[in-house]
Every structure is written in structure tokens, then in C-alpha cells.
Coordinates of C-alpha atoms in Angstrom, one line a residue:
M7 CA -47.7 38.2 -15.4
V8 CA -47.4 39.5 -19.0
S9 CA -50.5 40.9 -20.5
G10 CA -52.5 39.1 -18.1
Q11 CA -51.0 35.6 -18.9
P12 CA -49.3 33.7 -16.0
V13 CA -45.5 32.8 -16.6
S14 CA -44.5 29.6 -16.7
R15 CA -41.9 28.3 -14.4
S16 CA -40.0 25.2 -14.2
Q17 CA -40.1 23.0 -11.3
G18 CA -36.3 23.0 -10.6
G19 CA -36.0 26.6 -11.5
L20 CA -32.5 25.9 -13.3
G21 CA -33.8 27.0 -16.6
A22 CA -35.2 23.8 -17.5
P23 CA -38.3 23.7 -19.8
S24 CA -41.4 23.5 -18.1
G25 CA -41.9 19.9 -19.3
Q26 CA -38.8 18.7 -17.7
S27 CA -38.4 18.8 -13.9
S28 CA -34.5 19.1 -12.7
N29 CA -34.0 19.6 -9.2
L30 CA -30.7 19.3 -7.4
G31 CA -31.0 15.5 -6.5
D32 CA -31.6 14.8 -10.3
I33 CA -28.4 16.8 -11.2
L34 CA -26.3 15.2 -8.5
E35 CA -27.3 11.9 -9.5
R36 CA -26.3 12.6 -13.3
V37 CA -23.0 14.0 -12.2
L38 CA -22.2 11.1 -9.9
D39 CA -23.3 8.5 -12.5
K40 CA -21.6 9.8 -15.4
G41 CA -18.5 11.7 -13.3
L42 CA -17.1 14.9 -13.4
V43 CA -13.4 15.9 -13.8
I44 CA -12.2 19.6 -13.1
A45 CA -8.4 20.2 -13.6
G46 CA -6.4 23.2 -13.6
D47 CA -2.9 24.7 -12.9
I48 CA -2.0 27.7 -11.1
Q49 CA 1.5 29.2 -11.6
V50 CA 3.2 32.3 -10.0
N51 CA 6.1 33.8 -11.9
L52 CA 8.1 36.9 -11.0
L53 CA 10.0 38.1 -14.0
D54 CA 9.9 34.8 -15.8
I55 CA 10.8 32.9 -12.9
E56 CA 8.6 30.1 -11.8
L57 CA 8.1 30.4 -8.2
L58 CA 4.9 28.4 -7.5
T59 CA 3.1 25.6 -9.2
I60 CA 0.0 24.1 -8.1
K61 CA -1.6 21.4 -9.9
L62 CA -5.4 20.7 -8.9
R63 CA -7.2 17.5 -10.0
L64 CA -10.6 17.0 -8.7
V65 CA -12.6 14.2 -9.6
I66 CA -16.4 13.7 -8.5
A67 CA -18.3 10.2 -9.1
S68 CA -20.1 7.7 -7.5
L69 CA -18.1 4.7 -6.2
E70 CA -19.3 2.4 -9.1
T71 CA -18.5 5.0 -11.8
A72 CA -14.8 5.3 -10.1
R73 CA -14.3 1.6 -10.2
E74 CA -15.3 1.6 -13.5
V75 CA -12.7 4.0 -14.8
G76 CA -10.0 2.0 -12.4
I77 CA -10.1 4.6 -9.4
N78 CA -10.1 2.4 -6.3
W79 CA -7.4 3.8 -3.8
W80 CA -9.8 3.9 -1.0
E81 CA -10.0 0.3 -0.8
S82 CA -6.1 -0.3 0.0
D83 CA -5.7 2.9 2.3
P84 CA -4.9 1.9 5.8
W85 CA -6.6 5.0 7.3
L86 CA -10.0 4.1 5.4
T87 CA -10.2 0.7 5.8
G88 CA -9.0 0.3 9.5
D89 CA -6.0 -2.1 8.4
N90 CA -3.5 -0.5 10.7
G91 CA -2.4 -3.6 12.1
K92 CA -0.4 -4.7 9.0
L93 CA 1.4 -1.4 8.6
Q94 CA 2.1 -1.5 12.2
E95 CA 3.7 -4.9 12.0
E96 CA 5.6 -3.8 8.7
N97 CA 6.8 -0.6 10.8
R98 CA 8.0 -2.6 13.6
L99 CA 10.2 -5.3 11.4
L100 CA 11.7 -2.1 9.4
R101 CA 12.7 -0.4 12.9
A102 CA 14.2 -3.7 13.9
R103 CA 16.2 -4.1 10.6
V104 CA 17.3 -0.7 11.0
A105 CA 18.5 -1.1 14.4
E106 CA 20.3 -4.2 13.2
L107 CA 22.2 -2.3 10.4
E108 CA 23.1 0.7 12.8
A109 CA 24.7 -1.9 15.2
A110 CA 26.7 -3.5 12.1
P111 CA 29.1 -0.9 11.6
E112 CA 30.4 -1.1 15.1
S113 CA 30.8 -4.8 14.5
I114 CA 32.7 -4.4 11.4
E115 CA 34.8 -1.7 13.0
A116 CA 35.8 -4.1 15.7
G117 CA 36.6 -6.7 13.6
G118 CA 38.6 -4.4 11.2
E119 CA 40.9 -3.2 14.0
D120 CA 41.6 -6.9 14.8
D121 CA 42.5 -7.6 11.3
E122 CA 44.8 -4.7 11.0
R123 CA 46.6 -5.7 14.4
E124 CA 47.8 -9.2 12.8

């Protein structure tokens, strides 16, 4: 109270004028609707020699907002989509191919020795 008058406070307590109500839900909805990007670089140098560089990129947005700007990596990530069957089949085929290629030099060496004897 100042001079016997009550002090007006906003509903959200975030410094908004008393006519505007802002709560955490409203702020979060605005951030997710518009999107928020936080970017920063951290470098550790010793005597003008760069020892470590960390690049931080953080995007906070709703799925709809992310799709609008072309971010949709979660739709094809096998860990998130549960589509590990295709990945496992591809892995099995690659392992079979590697086994074939590893066996090939032995047959070439055996064939090469025969060619040298002739």
C-alpha cells in the first residue's frame, strides 16, 4: 500500500500491465507457436591455440511450427518411429556383403598362385 491505496498487480506476476493477463501457459504457447532459437559457441583457447570448440544450437517450437520451417527429422528417425526392422535388414545385408568381400581376397590369392605357376 502506498498512501492508503492498494498496489495493483498483474495476474501473471511477470510485470505485465494489470489489464493484460500473462501466465506461464500463455507464454509457452506463444513460444511454441512462433518458435525460439538459441545459438552459441564456446571456445577454449590456451595461448592462442584453440583446444576445444562447442557449438550449441537449440530450437524450441511446436511440431507444426517446426514442420513449417522444414524441420522434421523425428519422422524418419528409427529410434523414434519404431521402424527398426528396415534398419536391421539393411544391417544384415551389409554384414553379408562384407563377409563376401573379406572372403574374396582369399580366392583371388589362390587363383593368383595358380596363374604364376603356369
